[in-house]
């Protein structure tokens, strides 16, 4: 169980990125993390990974996250965490040496799926290929909890849709995914739970099964939670027209 209790993160000049977040994610869950830009999604993930200092408590199976258990977490980020001068083969060898649970067969299968070259330096990949490779490393590390922050940027819709299907097929029952993305409608049939952040706080937390039973879509839930006003565009256009 990955647990966050009363987690706060304040940046310089008093800007609050996280404001008392309480969240528990169990083994085997596929959780979508949603929110507007600046809601705190990336900050939350970086706090979990120990990349940012924070106030509060974050534990993994009731133990603090330290170098002893950090390998149970992996991270795919659009900011990228690979070594750009190394080839995919060199990354595989590095991960195989440093992560005892490295999933070599999964690495090879995903490299084949995305048709990525093994002998080319990663800096020579396209933007979409770099993001694909980042995801491959995160999924192959052998982690129990896989955090993904906008991992599909630069990938076309066909690659993304196929990847969701492949991912569902390769995940082990105890592997957990925490996925931050703006592509709500694409992932609503992939995730099992949706967590909404707003101004650094958890504004909503629901399973997709609960939404189905209520006859609501994920987009309906998001709009209701954020109190989205359907007439905001027409009102804005009206105000602009009046000013002219």
Tab-separated table of C-alpha atoms in Angstrom:
chain	number	residue	atom	x	y	z
A	1	UNK	CA	0.000	0.000	0.000
A	2	UNK	CA	1.258	3.445	-0.985
A	3	UNK	CA	-0.079	5.991	1.504
A	4	UNK	CA	0.062	9.772	1.654
A	5	UNK	CA	-1.086	11.388	4.895
A	6	UNK	CA	-1.568	15.145	5.246
A	7	UNK	CA	1.062	15.889	2.610
A	8	UNK	CA	1.896	19.550	2.032
A	9	UNK	CA	4.320	21.120	-0.410
A	10	UNK	CA	4.991	24.839	-0.475
A	11	UNK	CA	7.307	26.431	-2.996
A	12	UNK	CA	9.107	29.760	-2.739
A	13	UNK	CA	6.998	32.851	-2.080
A	14	UNK	CA	4.428	30.696	-0.276
A	15	UNK	CA	2.864	29.064	-3.336
A	16	UNK	CA	1.057	25.878	-2.197
A	17	UNK	CA	1.386	22.958	-4.611
A	18	UNK	CA	-0.048	20.334	-2.244
A	19	UNK	CA	-2.367	21.247	0.605
A	20	UNK	CA	-3.122	18.347	2.937
A	21	UNK	CA	-3.296	15.431	0.504
A	22	UNK	CA	-4.538	12.117	1.901
A	23	UNK	CA	-4.445	9.199	-0.521
A	24	UNK	CA	-4.037	5.420	-0.342
A	25	UNK	CA	-3.301	3.260	-3.390
A	26	UNK	CA	-3.314	-0.508	-3.044
A	27	UNK	CA	-1.524	-3.213	-5.012
A	28	UNK	CA	-3.005	-4.015	-8.408
A	29	UNK	CA	-4.850	-0.735	-8.849
A	30	UNK	CA	-4.752	1.333	-12.054
A	31	UNK	CA	-5.389	4.890	-10.924
A	32	UNK	CA	-5.833	7.956	-13.096
A	33	UNK	CA	-4.628	11.218	-11.547
A	34	UNK	CA	-6.427	14.196	-13.075
A	35	UNK	CA	-6.555	17.942	-12.636
A	36	UNK	CA	-6.033	21.236	-14.377
A	37	UNK	CA	-2.537	22.593	-15.015
A	38	UNK	CA	-0.982	23.493	-11.661
A	39	UNK	CA	-3.289	21.206	-9.667
A	40	UNK	CA	-0.302	19.396	-8.116
A	41	UNK	CA	-0.158	16.146	-10.092
A	42	UNK	CA	3.540	16.209	-10.980
A	43	UNK	CA	4.465	17.599	-7.567
A	44	UNK	CA	2.621	14.738	-5.862
A	45	UNK	CA	4.541	12.135	-7.853
A	46	UNK	CA	7.880	13.826	-7.220
A	47	UNK	CA	7.159	13.927	-3.484
A	48	UNK	CA	6.381	10.199	-3.505
A	49	UNK	CA	9.712	9.549	-5.227
A	50	UNK	CA	11.611	11.746	-2.788
A	51	UNK	CA	12.596	14.219	-5.505
A	52	UNK	CA	11.007	17.086	-3.550
A	53	UNK	CA	10.913	17.857	0.148
A	54	UNK	CA	7.461	17.962	1.696
A	55	UNK	CA	5.598	18.027	4.996
A	56	UNK	CA	3.491	15.051	6.030
A	57	UNK	CA	3.995	11.311	5.670
A	58	UNK	CA	4.448	9.090	2.623
A	59	UNK	CA	4.921	5.363	3.208
A	60	UNK	CA	5.147	2.159	1.221
A	61	UNK	CA	3.670	-0.769	3.141
A	62	UNK	CA	3.911	1.427	6.260
A	63	UNK	CA	7.650	1.997	5.818
A	64	UNK	CA	9.214	5.311	4.763
A	65	UNK	CA	10.542	5.423	1.218
A	66	UNK	CA	14.332	5.194	1.366
A	67	UNK	CA	17.148	3.813	-0.821
A	68	UNK	CA	16.262	0.402	0.634
A	69	UNK	CA	12.830	0.235	-1.034
A	70	UNK	CA	12.908	2.954	-3.707
A	71	UNK	CA	13.405	0.297	-6.422
A	72	UNK	CA	9.806	-0.753	-5.771
A	73	UNK	CA	8.835	2.530	-7.438
A	74	UNK	CA	9.500	3.503	-11.046
A	75	UNK	CA	8.784	6.743	-12.885
A	76	UNK	CA	8.004	7.625	-16.496
A	77	UNK	CA	8.088	11.368	-17.022
A	78	UNK	CA	7.828	13.608	-20.055
A	79	UNK	CA	10.869	15.392	-18.593
A	80	UNK	CA	12.800	12.144	-19.246
A	81	UNK	CA	15.114	10.250	-16.915
A	82	UNK	CA	17.202	8.159	-19.308
A	83	UNK	CA	20.838	8.678	-20.378
A	84	UNK	CA	20.596	10.376	-23.807
A	85	UNK	CA	24.071	9.331	-24.997
A	86	UNK	CA	23.462	5.617	-24.304
A	87	UNK	CA	21.768	3.155	-26.621
A	88	UNK	CA	18.703	1.138	-25.693
A	89	UNK	CA	20.944	-1.923	-25.386
A	90	UNK	CA	23.227	-0.095	-22.941
A	91	UNK	CA	20.181	0.936	-20.884
A	92	UNK	CA	19.018	-2.669	-20.800
A	93	UNK	CA	22.424	-3.808	-19.550
A	94	UNK	CA	22.510	-1.040	-16.928
A	95	UNK	CA	19.024	-1.843	-15.625
A	96	UNK	CA	19.740	-5.571	-15.637
A	97	UNK	CA	22.789	-4.941	-13.435
A	98	UNK	CA	21.173	-2.500	-10.990
A	99	UNK	CA	17.609	-3.791	-10.672
A	100	UNK	CA	17.413	-7.455	-9.620
A	101	UNK	CA	13.783	-7.762	-10.750
A	102	UNK	CA	14.366	-6.244	-14.190
A	103	UNK	CA	11.870	-7.725	-16.656
A	104	UNK	CA	14.061	-8.454	-19.668
A	105	UNK	CA	11.385	-10.296	-21.661
A	106	UNK	CA	8.963	-7.410	-21.174
A	107	UNK	CA	11.651	-4.929	-22.224
A	108	UNK	CA	12.307	-6.872	-25.438
A	109	UNK	CA	8.595	-7.272	-26.199
A	110	UNK	CA	7.859	-3.556	-25.726
A	111	UNK	CA	10.882	-2.526	-27.777
A	112	UNK	CA	9.552	-4.754	-30.538
A	113	UNK	CA	6.010	-3.419	-30.138
A	114	UNK	CA	7.158	0.185	-30.564
A	115	UNK	CA	9.737	-0.852	-33.185
A	116	UNK	CA	12.547	1.020	-31.434
A	117	UNK	CA	16.196	0.391	-32.440
A	118	UNK	CA	18.463	-1.225	-29.853
A	119	UNK	CA	21.735	0.208	-31.166
A	120	UNK	CA	20.857	3.887	-31.528
A	121	UNK	CA	21.622	6.560	-28.913
A	122	UNK	CA	18.390	7.734	-27.306
A	123	UNK	CA	19.135	11.366	-28.122
A	124	UNK	CA	18.648	10.411	-31.785
A	125	UNK	CA	15.076	9.212	-31.153
A	126	UNK	CA	12.077	11.328	-32.101
A	127	UNK	CA	10.087	12.980	-29.295
A	128	UNK	CA	7.456	10.244	-29.453
A	129	UNK	CA	10.094	7.504	-29.408
A	130	UNK	CA	11.816	9.068	-26.397
A	131	UNK	CA	8.544	9.034	-24.481
A	132	UNK	CA	7.909	5.439	-25.532
A	133	UNK	CA	11.336	4.420	-24.330
A	134	UNK	CA	10.798	6.213	-21.021
A	135	UNK	CA	7.628	4.172	-20.480
A	136	UNK	CA	9.403	0.944	-21.456
A	137	UNK	CA	12.083	1.510	-18.813
A	138	UNK	CA	9.498	2.261	-16.126
A	139	UNK	CA	7.505	-0.866	-16.951
A	140	UNK	CA	10.575	-3.101	-17.177
A	141	UNK	CA	12.379	-2.006	-14.021
A	142	UNK	CA	10.551	-4.583	-11.929
A	143	UNK	CA	8.813	-2.039	-9.686
A	144	UNK	CA	5.584	-2.719	-7.824
A	145	UNK	CA	4.314	0.852	-8.208
A	146	UNK	CA	4.725	2.503	-11.612
A	147	UNK	CA	4.172	6.264	-11.734
A	148	UNK	CA	3.556	7.856	-15.135
A	149	UNK	CA	3.377	11.608	-15.690
A	150	UNK	CA	1.925	12.512	-19.108
A	151	UNK	CA	3.829	9.579	-20.633
A	152	UNK	CA	2.138	9.611	-24.045
A	153	UNK	CA	3.019	13.135	-25.179
A	154	UNK	CA	4.137	13.146	-28.798
A	155	UNK	CA	2.493	9.803	-29.614
A	156	UNK	CA	-0.315	9.480	-32.142
A	157	UNK	CA	-3.721	8.200	-31.075
A	158	UNK	CA	-3.221	4.761	-32.665
A	159	UNK	CA	-0.020	4.140	-30.720
A	160	UNK	CA	-1.715	5.274	-27.519
A	161	UNK	CA	-4.814	3.114	-27.950
A	162	UNK	CA	-2.763	0.032	-28.813
A	163	UNK	CA	-0.467	0.659	-25.872
A	164	UNK	CA	-3.356	0.734	-23.380
A	165	UNK	CA	-4.401	-2.698	-24.625
A	166	UNK	CA	-0.857	-4.058	-24.453
A	167	UNK	CA	-0.368	-2.647	-20.968
A	168	UNK	CA	-3.514	-4.321	-19.656
A	169	UNK	CA	-2.266	-7.585	-21.122
A	170	UNK	CA	1.225	-7.519	-19.597
A	171	UNK	CA	0.612	-6.201	-16.087
A	172	UNK	CA	0.883	-8.687	-13.233
A	173	UNK	CA	-1.983	-8.716	-10.690
A	174	UNK	CA	0.093	-6.976	-8.004
A	175	UNK	CA	1.535	-4.243	-10.239
A	176	UNK	CA	0.090	-0.799	-9.620
A	177	UNK	CA	-0.159	2.122	-12.050
A	178	UNK	CA	-0.588	5.779	-11.107
A	179	UNK	CA	-1.157	7.658	-14.365
A	180	UNK	CA	-1.320	11.425	-14.687
A	181	UNK	CA	-2.798	12.602	-17.994
A	182	UNK	CA	-5.170	15.089	-19.565
A	183	UNK	CA	-6.494	12.428	-21.956
A	184	UNK	CA	-9.526	11.570	-19.836
A	185	UNK	CA	-11.739	10.090	-22.518
A	186	UNK	CA	-8.927	7.875	-23.821
A	187	UNK	CA	-8.082	6.302	-20.476
A	188	UNK	CA	-11.532	6.011	-18.894
A	189	UNK	CA	-11.826	2.358	-19.957
A	190	UNK	CA	-8.237	1.605	-18.962
A	191	UNK	CA	-8.197	2.870	-15.369
A	192	UNK	CA	-10.132	1.419	-12.452
A	193	UNK	CA	-10.160	4.537	-10.302
A	194	UNK	CA	-10.018	8.298	-10.806
A	195	UNK	CA	-8.464	10.767	-8.354
A	196	UNK	CA	-9.025	14.472	-9.006
A	197	UNK	CA	-6.744	17.185	-7.695
A	198	UNK	CA	-7.770	20.833	-7.441
A	199	UNK	CA	-5.505	23.520	-6.018
A	200	UNK	CA	-3.334	20.932	-4.319
A	201	UNK	CA	-6.172	19.023	-2.661
A	202	UNK	CA	-8.025	15.801	-3.462
A	203	UNK	CA	-11.314	17.067	-4.875
A	204	UNK	CA	-12.698	13.688	-5.951
A	205	UNK	CA	-11.956	9.979	-5.685
A	206	UNK	CA	-14.153	7.396	-7.397
A	207	UNK	CA	-13.883	3.985	-9.035
A	208	UNK	CA	-14.963	3.550	-12.647
A	209	UNK	CA	-17.315	0.803	-11.448
A	210	UNK	CA	-19.111	3.314	-9.237
A	211	UNK	CA	-19.435	5.671	-12.200
A	212	UNK	CA	-20.866	2.893	-14.364
A	213	UNK	CA	-23.420	2.003	-11.684
A	214	UNK	CA	-24.431	5.671	-11.496
A	215	UNK	CA	-24.670	5.945	-15.282
A	216	UNK	CA	-22.038	8.672	-15.411
A	217	UNK	CA	-18.927	9.019	-17.541
A	218	UNK	CA	-15.542	10.075	-16.247
A	219	UNK	CA	-15.970	13.410	-18.018
A	220	UNK	CA	-19.336	13.910	-16.272
A	221	UNK	CA	-17.665	13.287	-12.912
A	222	UNK	CA	-14.831	15.707	-13.654
A	223	UNK	CA	-17.171	18.476	-14.824
A	224	UNK	CA	-19.435	18.056	-11.791
A	225	UNK	CA	-16.511	18.008	-9.371
A	226	UNK	CA	-14.964	21.142	-10.855
A	227	UNK	CA	-18.398	22.769	-11.250
A	228	UNK	CA	-17.705	23.320	-14.922
A	229	UNK	CA	-20.002	25.939	-16.447
A	230	UNK	CA	-21.117	24.831	-19.903
A	231	UNK	CA	-21.932	28.380	-20.963
A	232	UNK	CA	-18.504	29.840	-20.147
A	233	UNK	CA	-17.493	30.003	-23.831
A	234	UNK	CA	-20.691	31.688	-25.017
A	235	UNK	CA	-20.522	34.156	-22.110
A	236	UNK	CA	-16.903	35.010	-22.886
A	237	UNK	CA	-17.695	35.515	-26.569
A	238	UNK	CA	-20.673	37.659	-25.640
A	239	UNK	CA	-18.537	39.869	-23.408
A	240	UNK	CA	-15.941	40.267	-26.162
A	241	UNK	CA	-18.633	41.181	-28.674
A	242	UNK	CA	-20.145	43.744	-26.293
A	243	UNK	CA	-16.770	45.410	-25.784
A	244	UNK	CA	-16.360	45.828	-29.519
